[in-house]
Each structure stands twice: as structure tokens, then as C-alpha cells.
Amino acid sequence: MKTTNLQRRKLLKYAAIGIAGAVTYPSWTQAAGEFSRVNKPSADFLPDVEIDLTMNTAEVAILKGEKTRVWKITGKVIKGASGVLDNNDGTYLAPTLRFKKGQKVRLILNNNLPAQSILHWHGLHVPANMDGNPMYAIDRGETYIYEFEILNRAGTYFYHAHTHSVTARQVYSGLAGLLIVSDDQEQALSLPSGDFDVPLVIQDRSFDGQNQLAYSAHMMQRMQGFLGDQILVNGRPDFVLPVATRAYRLRLVNGSNSRIYKLAWDDGTPLTVIGVDGGLLESPEQHAYMMLAPGERLELWMDFSQREIGSELNLRSLQFDAASHGGMGMMGGGMMGGHGRGMMEGGMMGGGMMSVSTLPSGSDYPLLKIRVTKKEQGNHTLPKTLTPITPLRIKDAANTNNPKTIALSMQHMSALLNGRSYKMDDIQPDEIIPVNSLQLIEFDNGFDGSGMHGMMMDMPHPMHLHGEQFQIVKREVSSRSGDSYATVSSGFIQNGWKDTVLVMPGEKVTILKPFNDFKGLFMYHCHNLEHEDMGMMRDFLIK
Ligand code: C2O
Ligand code: CU
Ligand code: CU
């Protein structure tokens, strides 16, 4: 494995560097176009699309008045149609990339930031060395070349920084963008396209008095995860989407560090869900509300044809309880004595007595406004069936009768997977998976309390696995989650391809995940980015 002294030296070198705004810029000089390549383009890879991406510091106007210092990725198309890239100029959002299934893409990533970084293609099935594992982080002045074929089906994917212990800060500073894949099957459905296919990246941010991004990493905030004071959509506050009287395809992405949304239209219209993380469902589903955790995506169909010009509609996040027992759960007969500190902190957070945001998690607030502004004769009917999905079968798993359990836990200021914290180069026997196998995996968030001791903090954990998309087999909830769970229970979809699944306190979620084609390290982690940085992340070694 390529985790070397070099890597450790880099980690130390950058350990003290904070986010945009808090940075004293080192005196490195880096002229444009003079990045040194850490890996080479391969001669036998003939790209259909080639894009140069540069990470840099920038200033964008987000609020009225002073501009905000952010970390911005800017792209340039070297080969391919101009439609493959939209830089989202004027916002901190990274460029939107649009690829087709089967295309070979080369992405040349240049780092001009005062910190090391690396990008990960969330949801894509790519070789291990193209997946943006933190061990591939590059220094300022260096270039990493990604080359891969788009194997994924059509869907709303995204990409973001994945740098050791600073992913949360780097994503918060702006290092995240959309990656949209289309394919023939999807195109044949003639869903709303162009201006009527609207990606909506939902994030939360806090600003200081000088309009600069505020991020603090004190223990309370890390345990709960960062919660900003303001909702931004596509990098803008008070977001309004003007629409015509016709059908739209809305692609929602939760690009927040830790905030979970309970999405609903404020006039009671049910949400018509047509897709999830890994693309379209087999058929549309209607839900009164949907949960959307960090890392998850949701595609909605919304028809405005019956609405009046000038009418408005809000997408809101509704009230829900994120924890059972008001935030604290006791498991496995743990002892109170000797855990006073953990209990105090957990209790304060769960009870909301020391909420770190003016917009507490699980409260009721608007996300964005839709305003009907023009008449249009669109003839769009929602297809009854979308794209076929082959169900994975438990009996085809390599471990049908022996599911791999991943226990999620937070206690004593740490967030752990099976009691372990993230370490590079630390593969344990139960983390080795044979290539081309299907695995039955269960995420246990205090469902089965046996084997857990002490004071546990109840928190939802959006669990994400790199590599191929998976399918959800079942959700099981322990009785202790009763009332709290009822506030979220109908906001989940079992169907479709997923790469991130929200596991509520007291819940166990079982999935079937294929590990095909590529050997090497593929991560699994909590997508609450503060939890991830605290160590709630591990690697699987596929071999
Ligand atoms: Cu979106 Cu490993 O992450
Ligand atoms: Cu990922
Ligand atoms: Cu978590």
C-alpha cells in the first residue's frame, strides 16, 4: 500500500492549516500551469472527455456586502462538448460535470490551495486508485490524474474533497460539486430536460460579521456534526426557483456536513420520488415527506401545470426527533458511574440545551421557494414505469447466513465503527472482501445492545460505502426508538440503488452490496462529515 512516510509528513505539514478565511497563506509560489504530476496519464487510455480542474482560493458574493473567501474548483474542457462542464461561476459550488454512461473521462486535478487535498467521486464505480482515497492527497503545486470509464447508470452523483481529517472543513469551504450521468435508457423516457431538469444542492453555512464562513470544531460541534445558521441552495441564500406551468425534474442533493432534512412541500402536495442515489426507481413513489441525509440524493417529479402565475410553494424541512430518549440511550447494561463526563455532554446535546446552531436539527424551517412565473404548454406525463432494476438476492451473497455487522457507536468523545477508529493501512481480517462477491452487510446503530457498554450517544448516522451501489434489504427498529422513530419512519425508500443509507438510533439496516471488478481499498464511513473526520471511517480491502 502506498501509505508512506511521505504521506505522514504531508499530514503533519498541513495539520495546522484551517479553512478559507482562517488561513495565513504560506509563501509558496505557484505559477499557473506548472503543477507537477504525481501520476502519469496512461498512453493506452483514450478519453472521450478530458477536463482540467483546478482547486484555488476565491472570493464570491454570497451575502450582501463583503465577498466571502471560499475554496473554488474551476474547470476547463480540453476534450469533449462544452455541455460537459458548467463552472457555476459566482458561487463556491464546484463545476457541474455531465457525463454519459460508457464515456471514458480523464480529469486532471491541480491543487493550488494552501493545503493538501484530493477529490472523491461519490457514488461512482471506479478503480481504487481513481476513487480519491485520502492516501492519494496531493500538495499545493501537484496534479493528480484520474482516468476512468463511467460504468454507472444514469443518476445524480457528486464529488467532494476527501482529505484525511479535514474533509468537513474542505467541503464546507466549497470543495463539492455535482456529477450527473445520463444513459440511453433514461433518455428514452423523455423526462423534463434542459431548463426543466434542475439540480438543487442543499447546504447549511454560518457567516461571521464580515460575511466570512464560520466553522468551529470544538468537541460539542464535532459530536453533533456542524450545523449552520442558514440554508443555502446551489450556494445561494433565500433561494427562489422561477418555474413555468409544466412538469420539472428536481434533483436534490444533501451536500451539508451533517444536517438531515425531512423534505416536504408546504401545501401538503405529496413528494413524487422518481430517483434516489444511484438513479431512477423502477416506478415513481409518493411520500408525504422524505428524509435526506448528508450524501444522499433524491429526484423528484413536480408538475406545476395546474398552478396560477404568481403563486408560490416552499420546500420545507419538517420537525423530527433525531434521537430516542431525548438524546441519550443506555445500552447493554452500561454503568453510569465513571462515565459522568460522557453523560453530561450527551445529555446536553440531546436535550438541545446547548444547540450549536440557531437552526436546530429537526426543527421546522423553509429550504427554498418556488415561484410560478410563466405560462407554458408542456405535455409531460409522468411515466408509470421508469427504469428496470434487477433485485439482488440474499441467497446469492457470499455470506448469506453470516451477515457482516458494522456496529455504529459514539461514546467518550469518539465515533467508531465496530469499536475502531480510522487509520490508514489498518485492514482487519473482517475488512477483507473477495472481489466479485456479493456481501450481506448490516449497520447496527444500537439495535442490538449486547456487546455495547457504557453511555452511548444516540445519533443518526448516514452510512456510505464507496464503490458500487447497493440495495436495501430491510430496516429493523428496536422498541426503545418508538415515538422518535415514528417522526421519520415513512420518509425512507427501500427500492432503488443506494450508496448512502441513514441509520437512525435503535435501528439496524441490512443491505446487499456487490464488490465487483476492482481490487484495492474502498472506504465505508459515516457521511456526517464531522463524524467521518473524528474517525468514523474505515477501509475495506477488496482482493
Ligand atoms: Cu461522499 Cu467517502 O464520501
Ligand atoms: Cu463516496
Ligand atoms: Cu455519524
XYZ file of C-alpha atoms and ligand atoms in Angstrom:
548
model
C 0.000 0.000 0.000
C 1.166 3.456 -0.819
C 0.884 4.967 2.624
C 4.341 6.154 3.190
C 6.408 8.435 5.287
C 5.784 10.986 2.595
C 2.107 10.741 3.389
C 2.674 11.167 7.094
C 4.981 14.092 6.539
C 2.261 15.737 4.473
C -0.276 15.153 7.177
C 1.901 16.837 9.760
C 2.754 19.674 7.448
C -0.884 20.547 6.914
C -2.315 19.631 10.251
C -2.322 23.224 11.386
C -3.897 24.727 8.298
C -7.521 25.680 8.680
C -10.217 26.623 6.232
C -10.525 29.569 3.918
C -10.665 32.673 5.964
C -8.708 31.309 8.860
C -5.686 30.677 6.700
C -2.435 32.510 6.744
C -1.224 31.821 3.269
C 2.175 30.184 3.119
C 4.680 31.764 0.838
C 4.649 29.027 -1.764
C 4.722 30.380 -5.226
C 2.830 28.527 -7.864
C 2.516 29.845 -11.361
C -0.475 28.562 -13.296
C 0.212 25.576 -15.472
C 3.270 24.469 -13.573
C 1.804 21.735 -11.486
C 3.949 18.675 -11.024
C 2.235 15.409 -11.776
C 2.232 12.746 -9.120
C 0.905 10.145 -11.552
C 1.023 9.916 -15.337
C -1.737 9.779 -17.909
C -1.711 6.308 -19.418
C -0.883 6.061 -23.087
C -3.487 3.387 -23.781
C -6.366 5.324 -22.249
C -8.176 7.285 -24.948
C -10.527 9.720 -23.242
C -13.846 10.806 -24.750
C -13.839 13.687 -22.314
C -10.863 15.419 -20.787
C -11.250 18.167 -18.202
C -8.737 20.203 -16.281
C -9.888 21.037 -12.746
C -8.024 23.492 -10.538
C -8.693 23.999 -6.845
C -7.993 27.525 -5.740
C -8.911 30.180 -3.234
C -11.528 32.639 -4.473
C -13.946 35.324 -3.362
C -17.619 35.069 -4.188
C -20.624 37.237 -3.398
C -22.951 35.168 -1.233
C -24.462 37.737 1.106
C -25.000 41.455 0.546
C -21.843 43.452 1.145
C -18.449 41.910 1.554
C -17.470 38.932 -0.547
C -16.827 35.576 1.067
C -13.476 33.786 0.799
C -14.041 30.220 -0.364
C -12.259 27.306 -1.952
C -13.371 27.043 -5.529
C -12.804 24.445 -8.214
C -12.717 25.774 -11.755
C -12.727 23.555 -14.814
C -11.648 23.801 -18.430
C -12.757 21.379 -21.138
C -9.778 20.025 -23.027
C -11.738 17.451 -24.980
C -15.495 16.998 -25.255
C -18.601 19.091 -25.838
C -18.891 22.330 -23.868
C -22.053 20.999 -22.163
C -19.975 18.603 -20.072
C -18.933 21.402 -17.749
C -20.648 24.285 -16.001
C -18.341 26.172 -13.668
C -21.156 27.625 -11.556
C -19.355 30.948 -11.707
C -20.074 33.362 -8.913
C -20.747 30.603 -6.387
C -18.498 28.391 -4.294
C -20.019 25.288 -5.885
C -17.581 23.171 -7.827
C -18.313 22.725 -11.550
C -21.270 20.572 -12.540
C -19.989 17.698 -14.678
C -22.288 15.901 -17.120
C -21.188 12.543 -18.472
C -22.760 9.674 -20.373
C -22.556 6.068 -19.353
C -19.750 4.372 -21.255
C -17.678 7.523 -21.704
C -14.035 7.437 -20.822
C -13.089 10.504 -18.843
C -9.780 11.987 -17.835
C -9.907 14.539 -15.030
C -6.719 16.426 -14.342
C -6.853 17.792 -10.821
C -4.497 20.645 -9.951
C -4.122 21.738 -6.368
C -3.459 25.430 -5.907
C -4.813 25.538 -2.357
C -2.749 26.298 0.726
C -3.430 22.733 1.871
C -3.299 19.211 0.579
C -6.473 17.772 -0.857
C -7.991 15.055 -3.050
C -11.370 14.589 -4.730
C -13.640 11.564 -4.449
C -16.392 10.717 -6.990
C -19.235 9.863 -4.652
C -21.379 7.021 -5.954
C -19.201 6.119 -8.925
C -17.857 2.643 -9.527
C -14.221 3.365 -10.369
C -10.866 1.635 -9.710
C -9.451 2.049 -6.195
C -6.658 4.394 -7.256
C -9.195 6.658 -9.012
C -11.538 6.816 -6.032
C -9.915 9.632 -4.083
C -8.887 7.686 -1.001
C -7.212 10.144 1.439
C -3.883 8.430 0.881
C -3.777 9.980 -2.589
C -3.985 13.551 -1.322
C -1.816 15.957 -3.272
C 0.091 19.013 -2.100
C -0.236 22.502 -3.416
C 1.510 22.577 -6.764
C 0.769 18.936 -7.514
C -1.542 17.279 -10.024
C -3.466 14.018 -9.763
C -4.755 12.441 -12.945
C -7.982 10.467 -12.824
C -8.887 8.179 -15.681
C -11.949 6.001 -15.640
C -14.909 4.813 -17.629
C -18.384 5.825 -16.493
C -19.884 2.450 -15.557
C -22.771 3.828 -13.514
C -26.321 4.045 -14.727
C -27.894 7.468 -15.190
C -28.182 9.325 -11.919
C -27.301 12.290 -9.751
C -23.856 11.710 -8.321
C -21.487 14.206 -6.767
C -17.879 14.733 -5.863
C -16.088 16.299 -2.963
C -12.834 16.602 -1.061
C -11.863 13.512 0.916
C -8.748 14.670 2.706
C -7.590 12.962 5.885
C -9.214 14.538 8.974
C -10.195 17.764 7.150
C -12.918 16.585 4.758
C -15.573 18.502 6.708
C -13.689 21.816 6.589
C -12.759 21.432 2.949
C -16.271 20.569 1.801
C -17.561 23.432 3.933
C -15.139 25.806 2.191
C -16.582 24.815 -1.177
C -14.945 21.631 -2.412
C -18.054 19.793 -3.620
C -19.956 19.652 -6.900
C -22.431 17.671 -8.963
C -21.666 14.867 -11.367
C -24.661 13.956 -13.478
C -24.686 10.794 -15.552
C -27.146 10.059 -18.325
C -27.723 6.919 -20.372
C -29.884 5.741 -23.275
C -32.496 4.046 -21.120
C -33.072 7.216 -19.174
C -33.050 9.409 -22.285
C -35.733 7.215 -23.890
C -38.133 8.258 -21.101
C -38.022 11.897 -22.257
C -38.160 13.234 -18.729
C -38.086 17.032 -18.387
C -34.671 18.191 -19.558
C -32.626 21.333 -20.077
C -34.065 24.215 -18.063
C -36.666 21.841 -16.635
C -34.116 19.490 -15.102
C -32.909 21.403 -12.056
C -30.215 20.269 -9.621
C -30.649 21.696 -6.110
C -27.712 21.292 -3.752
C -28.857 21.921 -0.179
C -26.248 23.025 2.365
C -26.067 24.976 5.592
C -23.486 27.613 6.457
C -22.751 30.150 9.172
C -21.252 33.557 8.472
C -19.410 35.944 10.738
C -19.906 39.723 10.835
C -17.576 40.157 7.854
C -19.556 37.711 5.697
C -16.868 35.059 6.119
C -17.638 31.376 6.574
C -17.603 30.443 10.233
C -16.657 26.930 11.230
C -15.648 25.836 14.647
C -14.511 22.398 15.549
C -14.995 22.291 19.283
C -15.944 18.930 20.710
C -19.644 19.659 21.013
C -19.851 20.591 17.387
C -17.889 17.580 16.274
C -20.009 15.135 18.246
C -23.231 16.545 16.865
C -21.787 17.483 13.499
C -21.641 21.009 12.118
C -24.997 22.783 11.891
C -25.049 26.131 10.123
C -27.402 29.027 10.812
C -28.549 29.462 7.219
C -29.707 27.253 4.393
C -28.017 27.768 1.040
C -29.260 26.190 -2.176
C -26.779 25.991 -5.051
C -24.580 28.243 -2.947
C -27.213 30.981 -2.543
C -29.250 32.096 0.474
C -33.034 32.704 0.211
C -33.130 30.629 -2.923
C -36.058 31.168 -5.289
C -36.623 28.948 -8.307
C -38.787 30.545 -11.001
C -40.788 27.901 -12.874
C -43.198 27.620 -15.794
C -46.575 25.855 -15.652
C -45.275 22.431 -16.613
C -43.506 19.381 -15.194
C -39.985 19.526 -13.745
C -37.331 17.050 -12.727
C -35.764 18.284 -9.495
C -32.528 16.677 -8.349
C -31.972 17.237 -4.648
C -28.543 16.692 -3.167
C -27.801 16.938 0.535
C -24.324 18.470 0.420
C -24.424 19.552 4.060
C -21.777 18.438 6.521
C -24.197 16.881 8.985
C -27.674 18.345 8.666
C -30.502 15.899 7.927
C -33.619 17.195 6.162
C -37.199 15.979 6.339
C -38.395 17.269 2.988
C -41.987 18.211 2.225
C -43.959 20.683 0.085
C -45.583 23.188 2.415
C -49.038 22.975 0.804
C -49.319 19.267 1.557
C -48.722 18.073 -2.001
C -47.009 14.689 -1.656
C -43.467 14.306 -2.955
C -43.302 12.262 -6.139
C -39.957 10.498 -5.975
C -38.552 9.173 -9.255
C -34.951 8.515 -8.256
C -32.501 8.027 -5.406
C -28.679 7.938 -5.052
C -27.987 5.524 -7.898
C -30.554 6.809 -10.383
C -34.160 6.254 -11.329
C -36.524 3.931 -9.482
C -38.499 1.258 -11.307
C -41.625 3.301 -10.773
C -42.454 6.600 -9.073
C -43.346 6.599 -5.362
C -45.383 9.137 -3.437
C -44.424 10.144 0.079
C -45.836 12.803 2.405
C -42.215 13.576 3.305
C -38.750 12.180 2.634
C -35.653 12.074 4.816
C -32.488 13.300 3.087
C -29.235 12.764 4.971
C -25.776 14.102 4.051
C -24.527 12.329 0.925
C -27.983 11.216 -0.200
C -29.777 12.314 -3.380
C -33.400 12.314 -4.337
C -35.003 13.017 -7.701
C -38.489 14.482 -7.656
C -41.089 14.912 -10.340
C -43.146 18.049 -9.827
C -45.920 19.259 -12.083
C -46.765 22.960 -11.828
C -49.238 22.965 -14.737
C -52.307 23.474 -12.537
C -50.799 26.417 -10.669
C -51.537 30.113 -11.049
C -48.959 32.546 -12.355
C -47.558 34.344 -9.325
C -48.288 31.510 -6.910
C -45.585 30.261 -4.587
C -44.665 26.989 -2.978
C -41.985 26.216 -0.405
C -39.919 23.141 0.103
C -39.531 22.799 3.870
C -37.729 20.643 6.344
C -40.289 19.435 8.892
C -39.899 18.728 12.590
C -38.497 15.339 13.590
C -36.760 13.694 16.556
C -33.231 12.716 15.735
C -32.690 10.650 18.862
C -34.582 8.304 21.093
C -34.841 9.052 24.805
C -34.228 12.709 24.167
C -30.723 12.126 23.023
C -29.281 9.577 25.399
C -29.567 5.888 25.269
C -28.188 3.378 27.712
C -27.143 0.145 26.232
C -26.080 -3.272 27.263
C -26.453 -2.534 30.926
C -23.728 0.079 30.870
C -22.797 1.713 34.119
C -23.474 5.362 34.797
C -20.626 5.593 37.263
C -17.338 6.533 35.725
C -18.984 7.947 32.642
C -20.155 11.212 34.052
C -18.451 13.332 31.501
C -19.838 11.466 28.526
C -23.285 11.526 30.000
C -23.209 15.222 30.637
C -22.201 16.115 27.127
C -24.568 13.673 25.517
C -27.405 14.846 27.676
C -26.854 18.474 26.920
C -26.755 17.898 23.225
C -29.697 15.595 23.088
C -31.803 17.911 25.135
C -30.892 20.779 22.866
C -29.729 22.839 25.810
C -26.537 23.739 24.053
C -27.504 23.601 20.441
C -24.664 24.945 18.345
C -26.924 26.407 15.672
C -29.741 28.935 15.601
C -31.385 26.432 13.257
C -31.513 23.300 15.418
C -31.501 19.873 13.819
C -35.017 18.500 13.456
C -36.756 21.874 13.699
C -39.190 23.190 11.084
C -37.789 25.681 8.543
C -38.040 26.580 4.847
C -35.392 25.397 2.378
C -36.339 27.061 -0.873
C -39.166 28.862 -2.602
C -40.696 28.053 -5.964
C -42.465 30.848 -7.823
C -44.622 30.181 -10.867
C -43.651 32.914 -13.325
C -44.733 31.884 -16.784
C -47.339 30.027 -18.709
C -46.221 27.168 -20.820
C -47.922 24.422 -22.764
C -45.901 21.391 -21.751
C -47.202 17.945 -22.481
C -45.482 15.958 -19.800
C -46.979 12.900 -18.239
C -45.107 11.053 -15.589
C -44.164 7.609 -16.929
C -45.714 4.781 -14.901
C -42.541 2.782 -15.147
C -39.057 4.265 -15.193
C -36.005 2.013 -15.490
C -35.769 -1.671 -14.590
C -33.780 -2.724 -11.534
C -32.536 -6.271 -11.071
C -33.103 -7.195 -7.451
C -30.072 -8.564 -5.630
C -30.855 -11.814 -3.811
C -29.754 -12.775 -0.323
C -29.107 -16.322 -1.464
C -26.530 -15.042 -3.960
C -24.468 -13.396 -1.227
C -21.103 -14.904 -0.292
C -22.216 -14.692 3.353
C -25.937 -15.445 3.166
C -26.133 -16.800 6.705
C -23.418 -14.715 8.223
C -24.025 -11.018 7.613
C -21.114 -8.681 8.157
C -22.135 -6.480 11.071
C -20.901 -2.924 11.372
C -21.714 -1.535 14.818
C -22.034 2.249 14.937
C -21.160 3.904 18.211
C -20.421 7.255 19.765
C -19.059 7.496 23.234
C -16.251 9.069 25.182
C -15.617 11.705 22.547
C -15.214 9.198 19.767
C -17.218 7.910 16.838
C -16.416 4.337 15.925
C -17.181 1.509 13.503
C -17.039 -1.880 15.221
C -15.152 -0.145 18.006
C -12.452 1.066 15.631
C -11.323 4.455 14.539
C -9.933 5.332 11.083
C -6.314 4.597 10.403
C -4.548 4.415 7.085
C -3.158 0.971 6.367
C -5.040 -0.821 9.111
C -7.071 -3.541 7.440
C -8.504 -6.060 9.900
C -9.432 -9.616 8.851
C -13.169 -8.852 8.801
C -12.487 -5.966 6.410
C -11.133 -8.150 3.619
C -13.665 -8.957 0.916
C -13.171 -11.197 -2.107
C -13.507 -9.364 -5.411
C -16.622 -10.147 -7.467
C -18.611 -11.152 -4.406
C -21.972 -10.002 -3.138
C -21.983 -9.214 0.580
C -24.779 -9.050 3.109
C -23.953 -6.175 5.456
C -25.841 -4.827 8.444
C -25.377 -1.438 10.071
C -26.335 -1.674 13.723
C -26.958 1.656 15.420
C -27.715 0.315 18.878
C -30.441 -2.058 17.665
C -28.708 -4.976 19.256
C -27.373 -3.563 22.513
C -25.452 -6.660 23.513
C -21.741 -6.189 23.383
C -22.003 -2.445 23.852
C -21.142 -0.916 27.137
C -21.225 2.416 28.813
C -23.003 5.579 27.888
C -23.758 5.767 24.230
C -24.825 8.889 22.459
C -27.801 8.307 20.216
C -27.293 9.851 16.824
C -28.416 9.113 13.315
C -25.551 8.033 11.057
C -25.781 8.254 7.251
C -23.615 5.293 6.273
C -21.868 5.453 2.927
C -19.860 2.838 1.057
C -17.527 3.609 -1.812
C -17.667 1.577 -5.000
C -20.768 0.002 -6.447
C -24.269 0.955 -5.429
C -26.143 -1.340 -3.061
C -29.745 -2.316 -2.330
C -31.535 -2.083 0.990
C -32.856 -5.425 2.230
C -34.620 -4.365 5.423
C -34.851 -1.885 8.260
C -35.412 -3.099 11.812
C -36.088 -0.836 14.751
C -35.751 -1.603 18.437
C -38.757 -0.853 20.571
C -36.876 1.818 22.534
C -36.954 4.058 19.438
C -40.757 4.127 19.284
C -42.023 7.700 19.361
C -38.928 9.264 17.875
C -38.756 6.822 15.018
C -42.392 7.470 14.168
C -41.418 11.053 13.216
C -39.213 9.800 10.361
C -40.447 6.299 9.537
C -42.360 6.997 6.336
C -39.559 9.102 4.863
C -37.452 6.205 3.602
C -37.436 4.389 0.296
C -36.425 0.765 0.242
C -36.271 0.475 -3.546
C -33.591 1.566 -5.924
C -29.808 1.734 -5.922
C -28.195 3.480 -2.956
C -24.728 4.449 -1.825
C -25.687 6.141 1.440
C -28.286 4.992 3.925
C -29.496 6.794 7.020
C -29.397 4.575 10.106
C -31.460 6.044 12.922
C -30.781 5.434 16.631
C -32.003 1.990 17.642
C -32.133 0.903 14.024
C -30.473 -1.873 12.079
C -30.342 -1.607 8.302
C -29.376 -4.611 6.188
C -28.034 -4.145 2.687
C -26.734 -6.253 -0.196
C -23.650 -4.795 -1.815
C -21.740 -6.086 -4.810
C -17.944 -5.698 -4.832
C -17.262 -6.315 -8.493
C -14.432 -5.586 -10.922
C -11.921 -3.643 -8.852
C -9.480 -4.731 -6.185
C -7.966 -2.425 -3.601
C -9.157 -0.134 -0.848
C -12.734 1.119 -0.778
C -13.947 3.137 2.149
C -17.024 2.812 4.290
C -17.901 5.619 6.645
C -20.437 7.882 8.238
C -21.264 10.781 5.894
C -21.792 13.138 8.794
C -18.502 14.754 7.828
C -17.539 15.680 11.374
C -18.048 12.055 12.403
C -16.010 10.942 9.420
C -13.148 13.238 10.405
C -13.388 12.061 14.014
C -12.598 8.594 12.744
C -15.962 7.027 11.917
C -14.454 5.684 8.723
C -12.643 2.512 7.658
C -11.365 0.822 4.502
C -12.428 -2.478 3.019
C -9.695 -4.283 1.158
C -11.139 -5.972 -1.902
C -8.872 -8.749 -3.132
Cu -19.129 11.216 -0.183
Cu -16.232 8.759 1.236
O -17.674 10.020 0.550
Cu -18.251 8.118 -1.672
Cu -22.225 9.541 12.173
